Tab-separated table of C-alpha atoms in Angstrom:
chain	number	residue	atom	x	y	z
A	1	UNK	CA	96.269	65.759	22.323
A	2	UNK	CA	97.944	63.067	23.952
A	3	UNK	CA	97.283	60.932	26.813
A	4	UNK	CA	99.932	62.790	29.142
A	5	UNK	CA	98.174	66.297	28.222
A	6	UNK	CA	94.634	64.966	29.138
A	7	UNK	CA	95.978	63.737	32.458
A	8	UNK	CA	97.689	67.117	33.374
A	9	UNK	CA	94.200	68.838	32.083
A	10	UNK	CA	92.108	66.678	33.957
A	11	UNK	CA	94.196	67.216	36.981
A	12	UNK	CA	94.046	70.996	36.941
A	13	UNK	CA	90.116	70.596	36.461
A	14	UNK	CA	89.940	68.375	39.490
A	15	UNK	CA	91.842	70.564	41.484
A	16	UNK	CA	89.933	73.465	40.880
A	17	UNK	CA	86.697	71.665	41.576
A	18	UNK	CA	87.604	69.737	44.534
A	19	UNK	CA	90.994	71.027	45.661
A	20	UNK	CA	94.255	69.010	46.327
A	21	UNK	CA	92.747	66.425	48.770
A	22	UNK	CA	89.809	65.833	46.684
A	23	UNK	CA	91.693	65.571	43.326
A	24	UNK	CA	92.743	61.762	43.664
A	25	UNK	CA	94.347	59.834	40.641
A	26	UNK	CA	90.897	57.973	40.668
A	27	UNK	CA	89.009	61.111	39.621
A	28	UNK	CA	92.049	62.422	37.562
A	29	UNK	CA	91.950	59.178	35.607
A	30	UNK	CA	88.183	59.173	35.122
A	31	UNK	CA	88.166	62.585	33.929
A	32	UNK	CA	90.842	62.065	31.379
A	33	UNK	CA	89.135	58.951	30.145
A	34	UNK	CA	92.033	56.768	31.243
A	35	UNK	CA	93.054	53.801	33.642
A	36	UNK	CA	94.547	54.629	36.959
A	37	UNK	CA	97.752	52.635	36.031
A	38	UNK	CA	98.014	54.405	32.885
A	39	UNK	CA	97.899	57.786	34.849
A	40	UNK	CA	101.241	56.054	36.872
A	41	UNK	CA	102.715	54.968	33.709
A	42	UNK	CA	102.997	58.925	33.001
A	43	UNK	CA	103.627	60.033	36.528
A	44	UNK	CA	104.921	58.476	39.407
A	45	UNK	CA	102.623	60.226	42.046
A	46	UNK	CA	100.547	63.012	42.708
A	47	UNK	CA	103.945	65.230	43.262
A	48	UNK	CA	104.938	64.727	39.779
A	49	UNK	CA	101.519	65.168	38.229
A	50	UNK	CA	101.103	68.692	40.272
A	51	UNK	CA	104.457	69.792	39.575
A	52	UNK	CA	103.767	69.158	35.853
A	53	UNK	CA	100.409	71.455	36.217
A	54	UNK	CA	102.285	74.076	37.644
A	55	UNK	CA	105.176	73.948	35.204
A	56	UNK	CA	102.814	73.564	31.950
A	57	UNK	CA	99.554	74.665	32.347
A	58	UNK	CA	100.826	78.037	34.278
A	59	UNK	CA	104.305	78.927	32.204
A	60	UNK	CA	103.427	82.740	32.571
A	61	UNK	CA	106.356	83.724	34.362
A	62	UNK	CA	109.058	82.195	32.326
A	63	UNK	CA	108.338	84.422	29.199
A	64	UNK	CA	107.623	87.346	31.071
A	65	UNK	CA	110.996	87.030	33.157
A	66	UNK	CA	112.666	86.348	29.317
A	67	UNK	CA	110.861	89.505	27.818
A	68	UNK	CA	112.590	91.701	30.893
A	69	UNK	CA	115.667	90.229	30.396
A	70	UNK	CA	115.630	91.109	26.721
A	71	UNK	CA	114.494	94.783	27.648
A	72	UNK	CA	117.584	95.080	29.965
A	73	UNK	CA	118.855	98.832	29.192
A	74	UNK	CA	116.685	99.198	26.522
A	75	UNK	CA	113.256	98.740	26.918
A	76	UNK	CA	111.222	101.290	28.867
A	77	UNK	CA	111.985	100.129	32.300
A	78	UNK	CA	108.968	101.244	34.368
A	79	UNK	CA	106.482	99.699	31.628
A	80	UNK	CA	107.951	96.479	31.642
A	81	UNK	CA	108.336	96.269	35.181
A	82	UNK	CA	104.584	97.274	35.844
A	83	UNK	CA	103.463	94.747	33.205
A	84	UNK	CA	105.868	92.087	34.666
A	85	UNK	CA	104.223	92.886	38.038
A	86	UNK	CA	100.694	92.106	36.326
A	87	UNK	CA	101.735	89.196	34.844
A	88	UNK	CA	103.051	87.277	38.168
A	89	UNK	CA	99.910	88.726	40.057
A	90	UNK	CA	97.779	86.635	37.186
A	91	UNK	CA	100.484	83.713	37.531
A	92	UNK	CA	100.379	83.481	41.451
A	93	UNK	CA	96.324	83.901	41.235
A	94	UNK	CA	96.152	80.533	39.293
A	95	UNK	CA	98.890	78.761	40.897
A	96	UNK	CA	97.731	79.655	44.789
A	97	UNK	CA	95.285	76.915	45.126
A	98	UNK	CA	97.583	74.069	43.877
A	99	UNK	CA	100.556	75.913	45.794
A	100	UNK	CA	98.100	76.157	49.048
A	101	UNK	CA	96.617	72.645	48.829
A	102	UNK	CA	100.209	71.156	48.956
A	103	UNK	CA	101.119	73.170	51.433
A	104	UNK	CA	98.244	72.240	53.551
A	105	UNK	CA	98.699	68.377	53.217
A	106	UNK	CA	102.002	67.426	55.188
A	107	UNK	CA	102.577	63.749	53.679
A	108	UNK	CA	101.844	65.234	50.086
A	109	UNK	CA	104.441	68.512	50.659
A	110	UNK	CA	107.214	66.068	52.366
A	111	UNK	CA	107.150	64.229	48.848
A	112	UNK	CA	106.803	67.496	46.648
A	113	UNK	CA	109.681	69.090	48.952
A	114	UNK	CA	112.088	66.146	48.406
A	115	UNK	CA	111.110	66.049	44.467
A	116	UNK	CA	111.875	69.790	44.169
A	117	UNK	CA	115.543	69.299	45.936
A	118	UNK	CA	116.291	66.421	43.792
A	119	UNK	CA	115.569	68.408	40.707
A	120	UNK	CA	117.017	71.688	41.594
A	121	UNK	CA	113.691	73.075	41.169
A	122	UNK	CA	111.483	75.343	43.408
A	123	UNK	CA	109.273	78.435	43.646
A	124	UNK	CA	112.443	80.560	44.417
A	125	UNK	CA	113.804	80.476	41.321
A	126	UNK	CA	111.725	83.305	39.465
A	127	UNK	CA	112.772	85.342	42.682
A	128	UNK	CA	116.585	84.572	41.602
A	129	UNK	CA	115.821	85.041	38.409
A	130	UNK	CA	114.570	88.525	38.200
A	131	UNK	CA	117.298	89.496	40.965
A	132	UNK	CA	119.855	88.541	37.767
A	133	UNK	CA	118.018	91.253	35.752
A	134	UNK	CA	117.480	93.757	38.322
A	135	UNK	CA	121.303	93.417	38.974
A	136	UNK	CA	121.889	93.841	34.863
A	137	UNK	CA	119.534	96.994	35.272
A	138	UNK	CA	121.709	98.406	37.879
A	139	UNK	CA	125.014	97.834	36.056
A	140	UNK	CA	123.105	99.645	32.904
A	141	UNK	CA	122.492	102.368	35.655
A	142	UNK	CA	118.848	102.220	35.475
A	143	UNK	CA	118.331	101.426	38.753
A	144	UNK	CA	120.057	103.385	41.913
A	145	UNK	CA	122.733	101.753	43.507
A	146	UNK	CA	120.928	101.831	46.879
A	147	UNK	CA	118.604	99.145	45.519
A	148	UNK	CA	119.491	95.497	46.600
A	149	UNK	CA	118.650	93.405	43.304
A	150	UNK	CA	117.856	89.982	45.643
A	151	UNK	CA	116.158	92.512	47.945
A	152	UNK	CA	113.768	94.095	45.522
A	153	UNK	CA	113.131	90.987	43.705
A	154	UNK	CA	111.936	89.327	46.879
A	155	UNK	CA	109.870	92.238	47.631
A	156	UNK	CA	108.503	92.509	44.408
A	157	UNK	CA	107.462	88.944	43.583
A	158	UNK	CA	106.565	88.708	47.764
A	159	UNK	CA	103.958	91.273	46.853
A	160	UNK	CA	102.529	89.779	43.758
A	161	UNK	CA	102.106	86.505	45.322
A	162	UNK	CA	100.187	88.003	48.440
A	163	UNK	CA	98.004	90.064	46.690
A	164	UNK	CA	96.957	86.972	44.830
A	165	UNK	CA	96.361	84.723	48.127
A	166	UNK	CA	94.503	87.569	49.542
A	167	UNK	CA	92.569	88.324	46.787
A	168	UNK	CA	91.246	84.677	47.296
A	169	UNK	CA	90.079	85.247	50.892
A	170	UNK	CA	88.781	88.845	50.602
A	171	UNK	CA	87.429	91.429	47.521
A	172	UNK	CA	90.113	93.687	47.451
A	173	UNK	CA	89.529	97.769	47.826
A	174	UNK	CA	91.767	99.000	44.863
A	175	UNK	CA	92.340	97.437	41.064
A	176	UNK	CA	95.156	95.443	39.920
A	177	UNK	CA	96.438	97.833	37.493
A	178	UNK	CA	96.883	101.189	40.015
A	179	UNK	CA	98.054	98.646	42.800
A	180	UNK	CA	100.764	97.372	40.218
A	181	UNK	CA	101.958	100.978	39.187
A	182	UNK	CA	102.112	101.917	42.693
A	183	UNK	CA	104.082	98.811	43.872
A	184	UNK	CA	106.764	99.606	40.916
A	185	UNK	CA	106.855	103.171	41.593
A	186	UNK	CA	107.396	103.263	45.133
A	187	UNK	CA	110.072	100.281	45.134
A	188	UNK	CA	111.944	101.952	42.175
A	189	UNK	CA	111.903	105.525	42.998
A	190	UNK	CA	114.942	107.190	42.320
B	1	UNK	CA	92.264	75.129	80.481
B	2	UNK	CA	88.896	75.454	79.259
B	3	UNK	CA	87.205	73.187	76.424
B	4	UNK	CA	87.263	75.899	74.010
B	5	UNK	CA	90.923	76.069	74.469
B	6	UNK	CA	91.517	72.306	74.383
B	7	UNK	CA	89.482	72.162	71.144
B	8	UNK	CA	91.614	75.006	69.758
B	9	UNK	CA	94.752	73.467	70.653
B	10	UNK	CA	93.820	70.238	69.576
B	11	UNK	CA	92.641	71.600	65.843
B	12	UNK	CA	96.254	73.433	65.574
B	13	UNK	CA	98.023	69.985	66.368
B	14	UNK	CA	95.655	68.121	63.899
B	15	UNK	CA	96.441	70.513	61.173
B	16	UNK	CA	99.883	70.019	61.729
B	17	UNK	CA	99.767	66.621	61.716
B	18	UNK	CA	97.176	65.633	58.890
B	19	UNK	CA	96.895	68.675	57.197
B	20	UNK	CA	93.484	71.053	56.999
B	21	UNK	CA	91.862	67.949	54.995
B	22	UNK	CA	92.844	65.370	57.264
B	23	UNK	CA	92.053	67.374	60.263
B	24	UNK	CA	88.214	66.419	60.822
B	25	UNK	CA	86.263	67.481	63.890
B	26	UNK	CA	86.231	63.700	65.137
B	27	UNK	CA	90.035	63.291	64.992
B	28	UNK	CA	90.087	67.099	66.696
B	29	UNK	CA	87.184	66.091	69.258
B	30	UNK	CA	88.882	62.734	70.171
B	31	UNK	CA	92.178	64.838	70.670
B	32	UNK	CA	90.618	67.241	73.273
B	33	UNK	CA	88.705	64.507	74.831
B	34	UNK	CA	85.243	65.803	73.734
B	35	UNK	CA	82.397	64.545	71.920
B	36	UNK	CA	81.901	66.004	68.277
B	37	UNK	CA	78.642	67.412	69.684
B	38	UNK	CA	80.551	69.477	72.188
B	39	UNK	CA	82.977	70.916	69.810
B	40	UNK	CA	79.893	72.269	67.596
B	41	UNK	CA	78.620	73.790	70.670
B	42	UNK	CA	81.659	75.946	71.012
B	43	UNK	CA	82.275	76.290	66.979
B	44	UNK	CA	79.768	76.410	63.953
B	45	UNK	CA	81.765	74.631	61.678
B	46	UNK	CA	85.483	73.870	60.767
B	47	UNK	CA	85.823	77.602	59.291
B	48	UNK	CA	85.307	79.376	62.719
B	49	UNK	CA	87.318	76.728	64.404
B	50	UNK	CA	90.302	77.306	61.783
B	51	UNK	CA	89.802	81.450	62.326
B	52	UNK	CA	90.061	80.840	66.095
B	53	UNK	CA	93.294	79.088	65.374
B	54	UNK	CA	94.538	81.481	63.436
B	55	UNK	CA	93.618	84.547	65.388
B	56	UNK	CA	94.023	83.150	69.030
B	57	UNK	CA	97.016	80.761	68.680
B	58	UNK	CA	99.356	82.884	66.146
B	59	UNK	CA	98.692	86.474	67.704
B	60	UNK	CA	102.144	87.492	66.728
B	61	UNK	CA	101.135	90.393	64.298
B	62	UNK	CA	98.788	92.503	66.348
B	63	UNK	CA	101.247	93.361	69.153
B	64	UNK	CA	104.104	93.769	66.577
B	65	UNK	CA	101.948	96.392	65.111
B	66	UNK	CA	100.878	98.125	68.188
B	67	UNK	CA	104.830	98.212	69.123
B	68	UNK	CA	105.427	99.852	65.653
B	69	UNK	CA	102.614	102.183	66.164
B	70	UNK	CA	103.434	103.581	69.625
B	71	UNK	CA	107.142	103.843	68.085
B	72	UNK	CA	105.860	106.455	65.421
B	73	UNK	CA	108.572	109.357	65.155
B	74	UNK	CA	110.337	108.308	68.315
B	75	UNK	CA	111.812	104.813	68.127
B	76	UNK	CA	114.656	104.153	65.949
B	77	UNK	CA	112.639	103.201	62.538
B	78	UNK	CA	115.243	100.704	61.011
B	79	UNK	CA	115.845	98.632	63.808
B	80	UNK	CA	111.959	98.523	64.870
B	81	UNK	CA	111.089	97.889	60.885
B	82	UNK	CA	113.908	95.028	60.795
B	83	UNK	CA	112.167	93.573	63.939
B	84	UNK	CA	108.793	93.868	63.046
B	85	UNK	CA	110.062	91.949	59.488
B	86	UNK	CA	111.093	89.081	61.335
B	87	UNK	CA	108.087	89.090	63.615
B	88	UNK	CA	105.751	88.702	60.576
B	89	UNK	CA	108.061	86.236	58.931
B	90	UNK	CA	107.590	83.803	61.461
B	91	UNK	CA	104.027	84.439	62.057
B	92	UNK	CA	103.592	83.606	58.206
B	93	UNK	CA	105.553	80.620	58.415
B	94	UNK	CA	103.303	79.185	61.215
B	95	UNK	CA	99.953	80.451	59.506
B	96	UNK	CA	101.071	79.105	55.960
B	97	UNK	CA	99.854	75.392	56.414
B	98	UNK	CA	96.541	76.618	57.606
B	99	UNK	CA	95.871	79.534	55.030
B	100	UNK	CA	97.142	76.859	52.212
B	101	UNK	CA	95.018	74.321	53.586
B	102	UNK	CA	91.976	76.391	53.367
B	103	UNK	CA	93.081	77.803	50.037
B	104	UNK	CA	93.536	74.337	48.499
B	105	UNK	CA	89.984	73.330	49.808
B	106	UNK	CA	87.171	74.994	47.581
B	107	UNK	CA	83.856	74.296	49.907
B	108	UNK	CA	85.992	75.317	53.223
B	109	UNK	CA	87.341	78.316	51.241
B	110	UNK	CA	83.903	79.394	50.243
B	111	UNK	CA	82.403	79.327	53.435
B	112	UNK	CA	85.325	80.637	54.915
B	113	UNK	CA	85.406	83.878	52.555
B	114	UNK	CA	81.626	84.407	53.753
B	115	UNK	CA	82.636	84.214	57.479
B	116	UNK	CA	85.739	86.481	56.996
B	117	UNK	CA	83.189	88.976	54.789
B	118	UNK	CA	80.395	88.864	57.142
B	119	UNK	CA	82.766	89.765	60.180
B	120	UNK	CA	84.588	92.594	58.371
B	121	UNK	CA	87.878	90.599	58.994
B	122	UNK	CA	90.609	89.145	56.683
B	123	UNK	CA	94.317	88.579	56.038
B	124	UNK	CA	94.472	92.202	54.429
B	125	UNK	CA	93.731	93.994	57.721
B	126	UNK	CA	97.379	93.406	58.867
B	127	UNK	CA	98.824	95.337	55.628
B	128	UNK	CA	96.301	98.097	56.182
B	129	UNK	CA	97.339	98.802	59.662
B	130	UNK	CA	100.703	98.762	58.253
B	131	UNK	CA	100.176	101.263	55.923
B	132	UNK	CA	98.752	103.393	58.468
B	133	UNK	CA	101.448	103.428	60.623
B	134	UNK	CA	104.039	104.272	57.687
B	135	UNK	CA	101.712	107.018	56.783
B	136	UNK	CA	102.544	108.495	60.228
B	137	UNK	CA	106.143	107.993	59.912
B	138	UNK	CA	106.044	110.178	56.522
B	139	UNK	CA	103.850	112.506	58.134
B	140	UNK	CA	106.658	112.721	61.112
B	141	UNK	CA	109.335	113.197	58.281
B	142	UNK	CA	111.139	109.663	59.052
B	143	UNK	CA	109.931	108.429	55.535
B	144	UNK	CA	110.531	110.098	52.178
B	145	UNK	CA	107.746	111.551	50.154
B	146	UNK	CA	108.356	109.120	47.208
B	147	UNK	CA	107.137	106.137	49.309
B	148	UNK	CA	103.341	105.248	48.887
B	149	UNK	CA	102.737	104.040	52.236
B	150	UNK	CA	100.066	101.810	50.809
B	151	UNK	CA	102.375	100.033	48.527
B	152	UNK	CA	105.216	99.952	50.714
B	153	UNK	CA	103.266	97.738	53.111
B	154	UNK	CA	102.235	95.443	50.497
B	155	UNK	CA	105.854	95.078	49.551
B	156	UNK	CA	107.202	94.602	53.032
B	157	UNK	CA	104.206	92.249	54.086
B	158	UNK	CA	104.031	90.292	50.591
B	159	UNK	CA	107.908	89.519	50.966
B	160	UNK	CA	107.527	88.071	54.254
B	161	UNK	CA	104.172	85.861	53.517
B	162	UNK	CA	106.031	84.825	50.364
B	163	UNK	CA	109.678	83.733	52.122
B	164	UNK	CA	107.617	82.122	54.638
B	165	UNK	CA	105.497	79.794	52.225
B	166	UNK	CA	109.014	79.446	49.754
B	167	UNK	CA	110.470	78.188	53.198
B	168	UNK	CA	108.317	75.269	53.388
B	169	UNK	CA	109.083	74.117	49.726
B	170	UNK	CA	112.707	74.649	49.936
B	171	UNK	CA	115.705	75.298	51.994
B	172	UNK	CA	116.769	79.134	51.303
B	173	UNK	CA	120.352	79.925	50.693
B	174	UNK	CA	120.106	83.343	52.850
B	175	UNK	CA	119.403	83.645	56.909
B	176	UNK	CA	116.350	85.387	58.005
B	177	UNK	CA	118.186	88.024	59.939
B	178	UNK	CA	120.322	88.966	56.778
B	179	UNK	CA	117.261	89.089	54.704
B	180	UNK	CA	115.178	91.076	56.715
B	181	UNK	CA	117.659	93.898	57.159
B	182	UNK	CA	118.515	93.904	53.351
B	183	UNK	CA	114.658	94.087	53.061
B	184	UNK	CA	114.067	96.898	54.729
B	185	UNK	CA	116.966	99.098	53.847
B	186	UNK	CA	116.126	98.434	50.120
B	187	UNK	CA	112.587	99.387	50.511
B	188	UNK	CA	112.951	102.517	52.996
B	189	UNK	CA	116.198	103.711	51.282
B	190	UNK	CA	116.251	107.602	51.007
């Protein structure tokens, strides 16, 4: 395992244990058994390091979107959407503490925001990718014409993101599988 | 303005400026021109104080839900839901930094979670309240039978919560009014 990967792992563990505010570069370097100077050779700052944690350690959404895209017009649509909903929920559950921590730290947030803008990245991209897939499904005739693909993508991803956040604050009464099926059945009803 | 209100205002300003991690009781007390001892007479800890910020300084959702509830079966449903969607979006935009900051701070989160459980409170309650209202609208025949009220409430509130978070990270391409209308029209199509 290379130094870069050790540092990303150490950052993920430190965030989990201490939160974003407590996940200092000193603690992360110690845990990765390297110097802070070496950490800064791999990452310009905490923003870049936390982005790497989000993109490289929580890679579930990309493959799940690809799977949906490859099944357009062919694979069982309801089953595919329910599976995607559960994957998105798991992804957001893991990502929530990192995203929340960044959001709750104004100087870190400012740096994070400008880094995303400079690199044309952002947490809105999976919503746009899902909208494209739903547009293709509508063209294939498997989704009704009354459903706006962009709005449906916002609704589905938003429900997953919100539930992932809620579950950190309270014990939710219903289980994830039942919830995911009811979300898909309500949103894509014809 | 009483001491308690001064402290809550100071806490909201301090969170906005320094984030949750930097909003120490020392800074908050200074800004409220009181001693830390006096702050702790009003609030058992940061958890209780931040909950007061959320409940007492961002009170938009309660009245908006009441307005929807009073209009069941009578008021223009689409207009009411679009207005509610925009209010929820504004509410979550303001609340995002506080909720995110709590989520990103594991010890604070643990205290917050147990305080919510003890008092039967939580960020899931507005979703349950909206589900009740949608159930009543369905009974009144203004929402189709294929729409599960609980799922629809999850979808609508989730979309607002997610968009509020996204807007902190990136500049979104579409405006809020257009977005809110498309969300409501897609979710409640018949």
